[in-house]
C-alpha positions as a Markdown table, in Angstrom:
| # | Residue | x | y | z |
|---|---|---|---|---|
| 1 | Met | -13.7 | 54.3 | -63.5 |
| 2 | Val | -11.5 | 55.0 | -60.5 |
| 3 | Thr | -11.0 | 51.3 | -59.7 |
| 4 | Gly | -10.2 | 50.6 | -63.3 |
| 5 | Val | -7.4 | 53.3 | -63.3 |
| 6 | Trp | -6.0 | 52.0 | -60.0 |
| 7 | Arg | -6.4 | 48.4 | -60.8 |
| 8 | Gly | -2.7 | 47.9 | -61.4 |
| 9 | Ser | -1.8 | 49.1 | -57.9 |
| 10 | Phe | -4.6 | 47.0 | -56.4 |
| 11 | Ala | -3.6 | 43.9 | -58.3 |
| 12 | Ser | -0.9 | 42.9 | -55.7 |
| 13 | Arg | -1.7 | 40.1 | -53.3 |
| 14 | Arg | -2.1 | 42.5 | -50.4 |
| 15 | Trp | -4.8 | 44.6 | -52.1 |
| 16 | Ile | -6.7 | 42.0 | -54.0 |
| 17 | Arg | -9.5 | 41.3 | -51.4 |
| 18 | Pro | -10.3 | 45.0 | -50.8 |
| 19 | Phe | -10.3 | 45.6 | -54.6 |
| 20 | Arg | -12.7 | 42.7 | -55.2 |
| 21 | Leu | -15.0 | 44.1 | -52.5 |
| 22 | Leu | -14.9 | 47.6 | -54.0 |
| 23 | His | -15.4 | 46.2 | -57.5 |
| 24 | Gly | -18.4 | 44.1 | -56.4 |
| 25 | Ala | -19.9 | 47.0 | -54.6 |
| 26 | Ser | -19.9 | 48.9 | -57.9 |
| 27 | Tyr | -22.3 | 46.4 | -59.4 |
| 28 | Ala | -24.7 | 46.9 | -56.5 |
| 29 | Gly | -24.3 | 50.7 | -56.9 |
| 30 | Arg | -25.1 | 50.4 | -60.6 |
| 31 | Ala | -28.2 | 48.4 | -59.9 |
| 32 | Ala | -29.4 | 50.9 | -57.3 |
| 33 | Ala | -28.7 | 53.7 | -59.8 |
| 34 | Val | -30.8 | 52.0 | -62.5 |
| 35 | Val | -33.7 | 51.5 | -60.1 |
| 36 | His | -33.5 | 55.1 | -58.9 |
| 37 | Gly | -33.3 | 56.4 | -62.4 |
| 38 | Leu | -36.4 | 54.5 | -63.6 |
| 39 | Thr | -38.6 | 55.0 | -60.5 |
| 40 | Ala | -37.7 | 58.4 | -59.0 |
| 41 | Gly | -39.9 | 61.3 | -59.9 |
| 42 | Arg | -42.2 | 61.1 | -62.9 |
| 43 | Ala | -42.5 | 58.2 | -65.3 |
| 44 | Pro | -39.6 | 57.9 | -67.6 |
| 45 | Ala | -40.0 | 58.5 | -71.4 |
| 46 | Ala | -39.9 | 55.5 | -73.7 |
| 47 | Trp | -36.5 | 56.5 | -75.0 |
| 48 | Val | -35.1 | 56.6 | -71.5 |
| 49 | Val | -36.4 | 53.1 | -70.8 |
| 50 | Leu | -34.9 | 51.9 | -74.1 |
| 51 | Ala | -31.6 | 53.5 | -73.4 |
| 52 | Tyr | -31.5 | 51.8 | -69.9 |
| 53 | Ala | -32.4 | 48.5 | -71.6 |
| 54 | Val | -29.7 | 48.8 | -74.2 |
| 55 | Cys | -27.1 | 49.6 | -71.5 |
| 56 | Leu | -28.2 | 46.7 | -69.3 |
| 57 | Thr | -28.2 | 44.3 | -72.2 |
| 58 | Ala | -24.7 | 45.4 | -73.2 |
| 59 | Thr | -23.5 | 45.0 | -69.6 |
| 60 | Ala | -25.0 | 41.5 | -69.3 |
| 61 | Ala | -23.5 | 40.5 | -72.6 |
| 62 | Ala | -20.0 | 41.7 | -71.5 |
| 63 | Leu | -20.3 | 39.9 | -68.2 |
| 64 | Ala | -21.4 | 36.7 | -69.9 |
| 65 | His | -18.6 | 37.0 | -72.4 |
| 66 | Arg | -16.1 | 37.5 | -69.6 |
| 67 | His | -17.5 | 34.6 | -67.6 |
| 68 | Leu | -17.4 | 32.2 | -70.6 |
| 69 | Arg | -14.0 | 33.3 | -71.7 |
| 70 | Gly | -12.6 | 32.6 | -68.2 |
| 71 | Arg | -14.0 | 29.0 | -68.4 |
| 72 | Ser | -12.0 | 27.9 | -71.4 |
């Protein structure tokens, strides 16, 4: 969220590389959070697994749409 709010100031040529590194790290952080959420402690309830699956599917669809839109 923070990188989204500050994106305008990071969009200059000077800040683009640090912004891309930070933005890319957020994807790794999300993956780590999903693994932690599903494997830490007791076994998750079915509705929790379903909620994670829906969120991951929506994220994958958004990334695919963004990637394909950039190609045309």
